[in-house]
Amino acid sequence: MKNSVRGKWALITGATSGFGRATAERLASEGCNVIITGRRKEKLEAVYHILQEKFQIKVLSYCFDVRELNKCVEMANDLAEREIVPDILINNAGLASGKNKIYEGLIGDWEKMIDTNIKGLLYITRSILPMMVARNEGHVINIGSAAGHLVYPEGNVYNATKFAVKALNEAINLDLVGTNIRCCSIDPGAAETEFSKVRFHGDEEKAKKVYEGYEPLIAEDIADMILYVLNTPLHVNITTMVVYPTAQRSVYVMDRKKD
Ligand SMILES: NC(=O)c1ccc[n+]([C@@H]2O[C@H](COP(=O)([O-])OP(=O)(O)OC[C@H]3O[C@@H](n4cnc5c(N)ncnc54)[C@H](OP(=O)(O)O)[C@@H]3O)[C@@H](O)[C@H]2O)c1
């Protein structure tokens, strides 16, 4: 397949770990310039240096929380001043926080997920998409989830935020009709990243158990899927891609071996 990303600019939110970081490296390895974001300054700087040292590309980094609208706008303004219009926007920053029955859920967890997964994605999209529309060029990749297709027990609010991402992905596509801009939601099943550690508030033991007895997806698998979608010809718009590990066929069906 043709390399369509060389020399382009990709903005990847949440590039300090997991899918975002792997995608930044994968795109950089194909000659794509990258703009990386995240809240953890040291991790962001580390990724920045790796990208600069390993690949002959341009890298920009912005350390901020996607829940802060003014920071999202500041980044967009700074890019505009540099005369950079992202060709690719990867709305990846997101999290699950907690896993409880809805009547026991922590309000703080709910707010964090709603504000990051829905409002943060909207703030970034609202800040960047007008530049793409003005140029009539671009590709938006939203990282949804299998959890945005089926609700699982104790997933409640996380599921709701990913159902929202699915709806927004459809909405973005509808509102872009008549433009050349494409939009795809990549919706993974179980993938071993920092996701479960974050979900269980730093409890590594609990996080490890999520991936026991089967081979989960890894971040690089999703980076490969993103690159595949980006490299399709301009008349092809993959709107949704659901990706499970082979051992998992639905959020309910996991072939977990016991030893
Ligand atoms: N792993 C899975 O099983 C799985 C499955 C389906 C979908 N997903 C989705 O995939 C996306 C990436 O998750 P991952 O699995 O790669 O987990 P991860 O390793 O925890 O990465 C999450 C990334 O999002 C960033 N982030 C989180 N909250 C943020 C905020 N408020 N502002 C800015 N950046 C923020 C984190 O950076 P900082 O902490 O430095 O800010 C980090 O770079 C998420 O949207 C997640 O819901 C994951």
mmCIF file of C-alpha atoms and ligand atoms in Angstrom:
data_model
loop_
_atom_site.group_PDB
_atom_site.id
_atom_site.type_symbol
_atom_site.label_atom_id
_atom_site.label_comp_id
_atom_site.label_asym_id
_atom_site.label_seq_id
_atom_site.Cartn_x
_atom_site.Cartn_y
_atom_site.Cartn_z
ATOM 1 C CA MET A 1 0.000 0.000 0.000
ATOM 2 C CA LYS A 2 1.105 3.522 -0.805
ATOM 3 C CA ASN A 3 2.714 5.624 1.959
ATOM 4 C CA SER A 4 0.371 8.599 2.288
ATOM 5 C CA VAL A 5 1.788 9.990 5.516
ATOM 6 C CA ARG A 6 5.351 10.946 4.597
ATOM 7 C CA GLY A 7 5.945 14.673 5.067
ATOM 8 C CA LYS A 8 2.509 15.224 6.612
ATOM 9 C CA TRP A 9 1.725 16.481 10.112
ATOM 10 C CA ALA A 10 -0.152 14.221 12.541
ATOM 11 C CA LEU A 11 -1.484 15.532 15.844
ATOM 12 C CA ILE A 12 -1.795 12.731 18.385
ATOM 13 C CA THR A 13 -3.399 13.433 21.753
ATOM 14 C CA GLY A 14 -2.309 11.245 24.663
ATOM 15 C CA ALA A 15 1.066 10.267 23.210
ATOM 16 C CA THR A 16 2.852 9.705 26.540
ATOM 17 C CA SER A 17 1.923 6.003 26.627
ATOM 18 C CA GLY A 18 -0.082 3.196 25.037
ATOM 19 C CA PHE A 19 -1.715 3.616 21.628
ATOM 20 C CA GLY A 20 -0.749 7.286 21.312
ATOM 21 C CA ARG A 21 2.920 6.718 21.910
ATOM 22 C CA ALA A 22 3.090 3.646 19.642
ATOM 23 C CA THR A 23 1.250 5.562 16.911
ATOM 24 C CA ALA A 24 3.630 8.510 17.165
ATOM 25 C CA GLU A 25 6.569 6.124 16.668
ATOM 26 C CA ARG A 26 4.864 4.207 13.861
ATOM 27 C CA LEU A 27 3.942 7.344 11.917
ATOM 28 C CA ALA A 28 7.372 8.870 12.533
ATOM 29 C CA SER A 29 8.974 5.689 11.175
ATOM 30 C CA GLU A 30 7.047 6.327 7.940
ATOM 31 C CA GLY A 31 8.381 9.892 7.684
ATOM 32 C CA CYS A 32 5.358 11.663 9.150
ATOM 33 C CA ASN A 33 5.946 14.770 11.289
ATOM 34 C CA VAL A 34 4.219 14.495 14.630
ATOM 35 C CA ILE A 35 2.654 16.765 17.219
ATOM 36 C CA ILE A 36 2.393 14.941 20.531
ATOM 37 C CA THR A 37 0.416 15.872 23.646
ATOM 38 C CA GLY A 38 -0.124 14.605 27.172
ATOM 39 C CA ARG A 39 -0.177 15.797 30.776
ATOM 40 C CA ARG A 40 2.917 14.010 32.131
ATOM 41 C CA LYS A 41 5.760 16.351 31.235
ATOM 42 C CA GLU A 42 8.649 13.924 31.757
ATOM 43 C CA LYS A 43 7.026 11.173 29.700
ATOM 44 C CA LEU A 44 6.175 13.650 26.963
ATOM 45 C CA GLU A 45 9.758 14.917 26.884
ATOM 46 C CA ALA A 46 11.080 11.358 26.761
ATOM 47 C CA VAL A 47 8.853 10.512 23.765
ATOM 48 C CA TYR A 48 9.846 13.808 22.120
ATOM 49 C CA HIS A 49 13.561 12.973 22.399
ATOM 50 C CA ILE A 50 13.138 9.391 21.154
ATOM 51 C CA LEU A 51 11.227 10.621 18.102
ATOM 52 C CA GLN A 52 13.801 13.292 17.357
ATOM 53 C CA GLU A 53 16.746 10.960 17.749
ATOM 54 C CA LYS A 54 15.354 7.929 15.900
ATOM 55 C CA PHE A 55 13.607 9.523 12.946
ATOM 56 C CA GLN A 56 14.344 12.253 10.400
ATOM 57 C CA ILE A 57 11.121 14.146 11.058
ATOM 58 C CA LYS A 58 9.843 17.295 12.797
ATOM 59 C CA VAL A 59 8.341 16.941 16.256
ATOM 60 C CA LEU A 60 6.325 19.392 18.345
ATOM 61 C CA SER A 61 5.035 18.710 21.830
ATOM 62 C CA TYR A 62 2.347 20.404 23.940
ATOM 63 C CA CYS A 63 1.955 19.482 27.578
ATOM 64 C CA PHE A 64 -1.638 20.066 28.695
ATOM 65 C CA ASP A 65 -4.881 18.511 29.863
ATOM 66 C CA VAL A 66 -7.478 18.082 27.105
ATOM 67 C CA ARG A 67 -10.152 18.924 29.689
ATOM 68 C CA GLU A 68 -8.968 22.551 29.553
ATOM 69 C CA LEU A 69 -10.581 24.226 26.563
ATOM 70 C CA ASN A 70 -8.267 27.258 26.658
ATOM 71 C CA LYS A 71 -5.197 24.974 26.398
ATOM 72 C CA CYS A 72 -6.666 23.180 23.380
ATOM 73 C CA VAL A 73 -7.328 26.549 21.728
ATOM 74 C CA GLU A 74 -3.824 27.788 22.660
ATOM 75 C CA MET A 75 -2.255 24.800 20.925
ATOM 76 C CA ALA A 76 -4.372 25.354 17.802
ATOM 77 C CA ASN A 77 -3.414 29.055 17.766
ATOM 78 C CA ASP A 78 0.255 28.224 18.172
ATOM 79 C CA LEU A 79 0.062 25.764 15.262
ATOM 80 C CA ALA A 80 -1.681 28.412 13.147
ATOM 81 C CA GLU A 81 1.092 30.908 13.976
ATOM 82 C CA ARG A 82 3.638 28.354 12.801
ATOM 83 C CA GLU A 83 1.500 27.874 9.668
ATOM 84 C CA ILE A 84 1.022 24.196 10.474
ATOM 85 C CA VAL A 85 -2.324 22.615 9.660
ATOM 86 C CA PRO A 86 -2.482 19.037 10.919
ATOM 87 C CA ASP A 87 -3.210 16.667 8.039
ATOM 88 C CA ILE A 88 -4.116 13.991 10.560
ATOM 89 C CA LEU A 89 -5.829 14.344 13.926
ATOM 90 C CA ILE A 90 -5.803 11.349 16.240
ATOM 91 C CA ASN A 91 -8.211 11.852 19.124
ATOM 92 C CA ASN A 92 -6.696 9.253 21.413
ATOM 93 C CA ALA A 93 -6.383 10.823 24.910
ATOM 94 C CA GLY A 94 -8.837 9.038 27.142
ATOM 95 C CA LEU A 95 -9.284 6.758 30.072
ATOM 96 C CA ALA A 96 -11.451 4.502 32.154
ATOM 97 C CA SER A 97 -11.516 5.470 35.806
ATOM 98 C CA GLY A 98 -12.981 2.901 38.208
ATOM 99 C CA LYS A 99 -15.142 -0.152 37.583
ATOM 100 C CA ASN A 100 -18.103 -0.262 39.928
ATOM 101 C CA LYS A 101 -21.825 -0.815 39.936
ATOM 102 C CA ILE A 102 -23.493 2.446 38.946
ATOM 103 C CA TYR A 103 -25.042 2.859 42.405
ATOM 104 C CA GLU A 104 -21.552 2.639 43.941
ATOM 105 C CA GLY A 105 -19.646 4.660 41.337
ATOM 106 C CA LEU A 106 -17.462 7.589 42.321
ATOM 107 C CA ILE A 107 -18.673 10.912 40.958
ATOM 108 C CA GLY A 108 -15.060 12.059 40.519
ATOM 109 C CA ASP A 109 -14.365 9.065 38.248
ATOM 110 C CA TRP A 110 -17.456 9.823 36.176
ATOM 111 C CA GLU A 111 -16.514 13.450 35.731
ATOM 112 C CA LYS A 112 -12.956 12.568 34.737
ATOM 113 C CA MET A 113 -14.161 10.144 32.029
ATOM 114 C CA ILE A 114 -16.919 12.387 30.676
ATOM 115 C CA ASP A 115 -14.678 15.461 30.670
ATOM 116 C CA THR A 116 -11.748 13.674 28.996
ATOM 117 C CA ASN A 117 -13.341 11.144 26.646
ATOM 118 C CA ILE A 118 -16.217 13.314 25.425
ATOM 119 C CA LYS A 119 -15.537 16.966 26.177
ATOM 120 C CA GLY A 120 -11.760 16.759 25.606
ATOM 121 C CA LEU A 121 -12.314 15.079 22.237
ATOM 122 C CA LEU A 122 -14.820 17.801 21.351
ATOM 123 C CA TYR A 123 -12.508 20.637 22.446
ATOM 124 C CA ILE A 124 -9.639 19.291 20.340
ATOM 125 C CA THR A 125 -11.882 18.600 17.359
ATOM 126 C CA ARG A 126 -13.487 22.049 17.534
ATOM 127 C CA SER A 127 -10.014 23.651 17.703
ATOM 128 C CA ILE A 128 -8.403 21.699 14.840
ATOM 129 C CA LEU A 129 -11.143 20.670 12.411
ATOM 130 C CA PRO A 130 -11.883 24.208 11.118
ATOM 131 C CA MET A 131 -8.299 24.391 9.811
ATOM 132 C CA MET A 132 -8.784 21.125 7.936
ATOM 133 C CA VAL A 133 -12.154 22.271 6.571
ATOM 134 C CA ALA A 134 -10.620 25.554 5.357
ATOM 135 C CA ARG A 135 -8.057 23.495 3.433
ATOM 136 C CA ASN A 136 -10.561 20.834 2.416
ATOM 137 C CA GLU A 137 -8.063 18.146 3.417
ATOM 138 C CA GLY A 138 -7.506 15.929 6.406
ATOM 139 C CA HIS A 139 -8.153 12.704 8.246
ATOM 140 C CA VAL A 140 -9.622 12.401 11.735
ATOM 141 C CA ILE A 141 -9.109 9.203 13.692
ATOM 142 C CA ASN A 142 -11.114 8.838 16.877
ATOM 143 C CA ILE A 143 -10.109 6.137 19.310
ATOM 144 C CA GLY A 144 -13.401 4.663 20.428
ATOM 145 C CA SER A 145 -13.691 1.216 21.957
ATOM 146 C CA ALA A 146 -15.460 -2.105 21.736
ATOM 147 C CA ALA A 147 -16.998 -0.672 24.930
ATOM 148 C CA GLY A 148 -18.741 1.827 22.657
ATOM 149 C CA HIS A 149 -20.607 -0.984 20.905
ATOM 150 C CA LEU A 150 -21.695 -3.156 23.842
ATOM 151 C CA VAL A 151 -22.168 -2.254 27.496
ATOM 152 C CA TYR A 152 -20.552 -4.615 29.986
ATOM 153 C CA PRO A 153 -21.301 -5.016 33.710
ATOM 154 C CA GLU A 154 -19.745 -2.219 35.802
ATOM 155 C CA GLY A 155 -18.588 -0.447 32.654
ATOM 156 C CA ASN A 156 -21.558 1.981 32.799
ATOM 157 C CA VAL A 157 -20.073 5.496 32.503
ATOM 158 C CA TYR A 158 -16.974 4.420 30.548
ATOM 159 C CA ASN A 159 -19.300 2.603 28.120
ATOM 160 C CA ALA A 160 -21.464 5.726 27.887
ATOM 161 C CA THR A 161 -18.469 7.899 26.992
ATOM 162 C CA LYS A 162 -17.386 5.479 24.258
ATOM 163 C CA PHE A 163 -20.968 5.252 22.912
ATOM 164 C CA ALA A 164 -20.698 9.050 22.736
ATOM 165 C CA VAL A 165 -17.447 8.774 20.760
ATOM 166 C CA LYS A 166 -19.244 6.415 18.346
ATOM 167 C CA ALA A 167 -22.058 8.967 17.936
ATOM 168 C CA LEU A 168 -19.606 11.832 17.488
ATOM 169 C CA ASN A 169 -17.632 9.852 14.917
ATOM 170 C CA GLU A 170 -20.842 9.383 12.925
ATOM 171 C CA ALA A 171 -21.741 13.039 13.408
ATOM 172 C CA ILE A 172 -18.333 14.278 12.249
ATOM 173 C CA ASN A 173 -18.625 12.120 9.127
ATOM 174 C CA LEU A 174 -22.110 13.452 8.362
ATOM 175 C CA ASP A 175 -21.081 17.064 8.878
ATOM 176 C CA LEU A 176 -18.065 16.595 6.595
ATOM 177 C CA VAL A 177 -20.063 15.433 3.607
ATOM 178 C CA GLY A 178 -19.014 17.434 0.569
ATOM 179 C CA THR A 179 -15.442 17.800 1.859
ATOM 180 C CA ASN A 180 -12.416 15.591 1.229
ATOM 181 C CA ILE A 181 -11.932 15.048 4.972
ATOM 182 C CA ARG A 182 -12.285 11.482 6.173
ATOM 183 C CA CYS A 183 -13.139 10.285 9.669
ATOM 184 C CA CYS A 184 -12.711 6.873 11.271
ATOM 185 C CA SER A 185 -13.292 5.426 14.707
ATOM 186 C CA ILE A 186 -10.855 2.684 15.646
ATOM 187 C CA ASP A 187 -12.490 0.626 18.365
ATOM 188 C CA PRO A 188 -10.199 -1.797 20.197
ATOM 189 C CA GLY A 189 -11.078 -4.659 22.508
ATOM 190 C CA ALA A 190 -8.707 -5.639 25.323
ATOM 191 C CA ALA A 191 -5.258 -4.118 24.827
ATOM 192 C CA GLU A 192 -2.392 -4.169 27.305
ATOM 193 C CA THR A 193 -1.328 -0.556 27.908
ATOM 194 C CA GLU A 194 -1.469 1.627 31.009
ATOM 195 C CA PHE A 195 -5.255 1.601 30.564
ATOM 196 C CA SER A 196 -6.093 -0.895 33.349
ATOM 197 C CA LYS A 197 -3.543 0.558 35.769
ATOM 198 C CA VAL A 198 -5.247 3.923 35.312
ATOM 199 C CA ARG A 199 -8.706 2.356 35.561
ATOM 200 C CA PHE A 200 -7.843 0.687 38.875
ATOM 201 C CA HIS A 201 -6.252 3.844 40.269
ATOM 202 C CA GLY A 202 -2.671 2.512 40.156
ATOM 203 C CA ASP A 203 -3.399 -1.027 41.446
ATOM 204 C CA GLU A 204 -0.868 -2.992 39.321
ATOM 205 C CA GLU A 205 -1.999 -6.431 40.561
ATOM 206 C CA LYS A 206 -5.598 -5.812 39.569
ATOM 207 C CA ALA A 207 -4.471 -4.369 36.238
ATOM 208 C CA LYS A 208 -2.301 -7.429 35.462
ATOM 209 C CA LYS A 209 -5.237 -9.793 36.020
ATOM 210 C CA VAL A 210 -7.174 -8.163 33.167
ATOM 211 C CA TYR A 211 -4.651 -9.613 30.700
ATOM 212 C CA GLU A 212 -4.113 -13.050 32.243
ATOM 213 C CA GLY A 213 -4.759 -16.303 30.346
ATOM 214 C CA TYR A 214 -4.863 -14.910 26.806
ATOM 215 C CA GLU A 215 -2.869 -12.769 24.401
ATOM 216 C CA PRO A 216 -4.241 -9.228 24.436
ATOM 217 C CA LEU A 217 -3.722 -6.613 21.746
ATOM 218 C CA ILE A 218 -0.651 -4.447 22.177
ATOM 219 C CA ALA A 219 -0.339 -0.752 21.415
ATOM 220 C CA GLU A 220 1.622 -1.457 18.215
ATOM 221 C CA ASP A 221 -1.338 -3.442 16.816
ATOM 222 C CA ILE A 222 -3.517 -0.346 17.007
ATOM 223 C CA ALA A 223 -0.743 1.851 15.586
ATOM 224 C CA ASP A 224 -0.632 -0.539 12.589
ATOM 225 C CA MET A 225 -4.422 -0.266 12.142
ATOM 226 C CA ILE A 226 -4.226 3.526 12.240
ATOM 227 C CA LEU A 227 -1.499 3.536 9.605
ATOM 228 C CA TYR A 228 -3.557 1.158 7.438
ATOM 229 C CA VAL A 229 -6.584 3.476 7.598
ATOM 230 C CA LEU A 230 -4.467 6.560 6.854
ATOM 231 C CA ASN A 231 -2.809 4.896 3.865
ATOM 232 C CA THR A 232 -6.035 3.963 2.069
ATOM 233 C CA PRO A 233 -6.678 5.906 -1.169
ATOM 234 C CA LEU A 234 -8.469 9.253 -0.830
ATOM 235 C CA HIS A 235 -11.770 7.903 -2.160
ATOM 236 C CA VAL A 236 -11.871 5.262 0.596
ATOM 237 C CA ASN A 237 -13.301 6.233 3.988
ATOM 238 C CA ILE A 238 -13.201 3.481 6.605
ATOM 239 C CA THR A 239 -15.656 4.890 9.146
ATOM 240 C CA THR A 240 -15.352 2.244 11.873
ATOM 241 C CA MET A 241 -12.826 -0.448 12.596
ATOM 242 C CA VAL A 242 -13.466 -2.809 15.510
ATOM 243 C CA VAL A 243 -10.338 -4.722 16.540
ATOM 244 C CA TYR A 244 -10.344 -7.529 19.103
ATOM 245 C CA PRO A 245 -7.594 -9.895 20.183
ATOM 246 C CA THR A 246 -8.260 -13.301 18.635
ATOM 247 C CA ALA A 247 -9.051 -14.720 22.079
ATOM 248 C CA GLN A 248 -11.851 -12.167 22.524
ATOM 249 C CA ARG A 249 -14.865 -12.168 20.206
ATOM 250 C CA SER A 250 -17.063 -9.680 22.080
ATOM 251 C CA VAL A 251 -16.798 -7.716 25.299
ATOM 252 C CA TYR A 252 -18.539 -10.746 26.871
ATOM 253 C CA VAL A 253 -16.655 -13.595 25.225
ATOM 254 C CA MET A 254 -13.029 -14.162 26.189
ATOM 255 C CA ASP A 255 -11.149 -17.446 25.825
ATOM 256 C CA ARG A 256 -9.166 -17.224 29.039
ATOM 257 C CA LYS A 257 -6.992 -20.311 29.702
ATOM 258 C CA LYS A 258 -6.509 -21.443 33.278
ATOM 259 C CA ASP A 259 -3.190 -23.077 34.159
HETATM 260 N N1 LIG B 1 -6.263 -0.370 26.345
HETATM 261 C C1 LIG B 1 -7.467 -0.770 26.033
HETATM 262 O O1 LIG B 1 -7.863 -1.907 26.326
HETATM 263 C C2 LIG B 1 -8.389 0.141 25.271
HETATM 264 C C3 LIG B 1 -9.433 -0.432 24.569
HETATM 265 C C4 LIG B 1 -10.293 0.381 23.853
HETATM 266 C C5 LIG B 1 -10.099 1.732 23.826
HETATM 267 N N2 LIG B 1 -9.072 2.306 24.532
HETATM 268 C C6 LIG B 1 -8.914 3.766 24.447
HETATM 269 O O2 LIG B 1 -7.663 4.040 23.866
HETATM 270 C C7 LIG B 1 -7.229 5.355 24.231
HETATM 271 C C8 LIG B 1 -5.783 5.283 24.679
HETATM 272 O O3 LIG B 1 -5.682 4.445 25.801
HETATM 273 P P1 LIG B 1 -4.463 3.468 26.072
HETATM 274 O O4 LIG B 1 -5.013 2.090 26.156
HETATM 275 O O5 LIG B 1 -3.356 3.744 25.165
HETATM 276 O O6 LIG B 1 -4.137 3.883 27.596
HETATM 277 P P2 LIG B 1 -2.894 4.638 28.265
HETATM 278 O O7 LIG B 1 -1.649 3.875 28.041
HETATM 279 O O8 LIG B 1 -3.333 4.919 29.660
HETATM 280 O O9 LIG B 1 -2.798 6.012 27.441
HETATM 281 C C9 LIG B 1 -3.733 7.047 27.613
HETATM 282 C C10 LIG B 1 -3.148 8.336 27.089
HETATM 283 O O10 LIG B 1 -4.133 9.380 27.220
HETATM 284 C C11 LIG B 1 -3.557 10.486 27.879
HETATM 285 N N3 LIG B 1 -4.554 11.218 28.661
HETATM 286 C C12 LIG B 1 -5.426 10.706 29.550
HETATM 287 N N4 LIG B 1 -6.159 11.688 30.097
HETATM 288 C C13 LIG B 1 -5.730 12.854 29.527
HETATM 289 C C14 LIG B 1 -6.080 14.223 29.678
HETATM 290 N N5 LIG B 1 -7.043 14.599 30.526
HETATM 291 N N6 LIG B 1 -5.433 15.146 28.953
HETATM 292 C C15 LIG B 1 -4.455 14.771 28.090
HETATM 293 N N7 LIG B 1 -4.075 13.501 27.887
HETATM 294 C C16 LIG B 1 -4.713 12.552 28.608
HETATM 295 C C17 LIG B 1 -2.454 9.890 28.757
HETATM 296 O O11 LIG B 1 -1.420 10.856 28.971
HETATM 297 P P3 LIG B 1 -1.135 11.621 30.352
HETATM 298 O O12 LIG B 1 -1.512 10.719 31.468
HETATM 299 O O13 LIG B 1 0.319 11.948 30.261
HETATM 300 O O14 LIG B 1 -1.995 12.837 30.243
HETATM 301 C C18 LIG B 1 -1.931 8.770 27.866
HETATM 302 O O15 LIG B 1 -0.956 9.281 26.973
HETATM 303 C C19 LIG B 1 -8.212 5.826 25.290
HETATM 304 O O16 LIG B 1 -9.145 6.699 24.681
HETATM 305 C C20 LIG B 1 -8.894 4.535 25.739
HETATM 306 O O17 LIG B 1 -10.182 4.781 26.244
HETATM 307 C C21 LIG B 1 -8.203 1.530 25.248
#
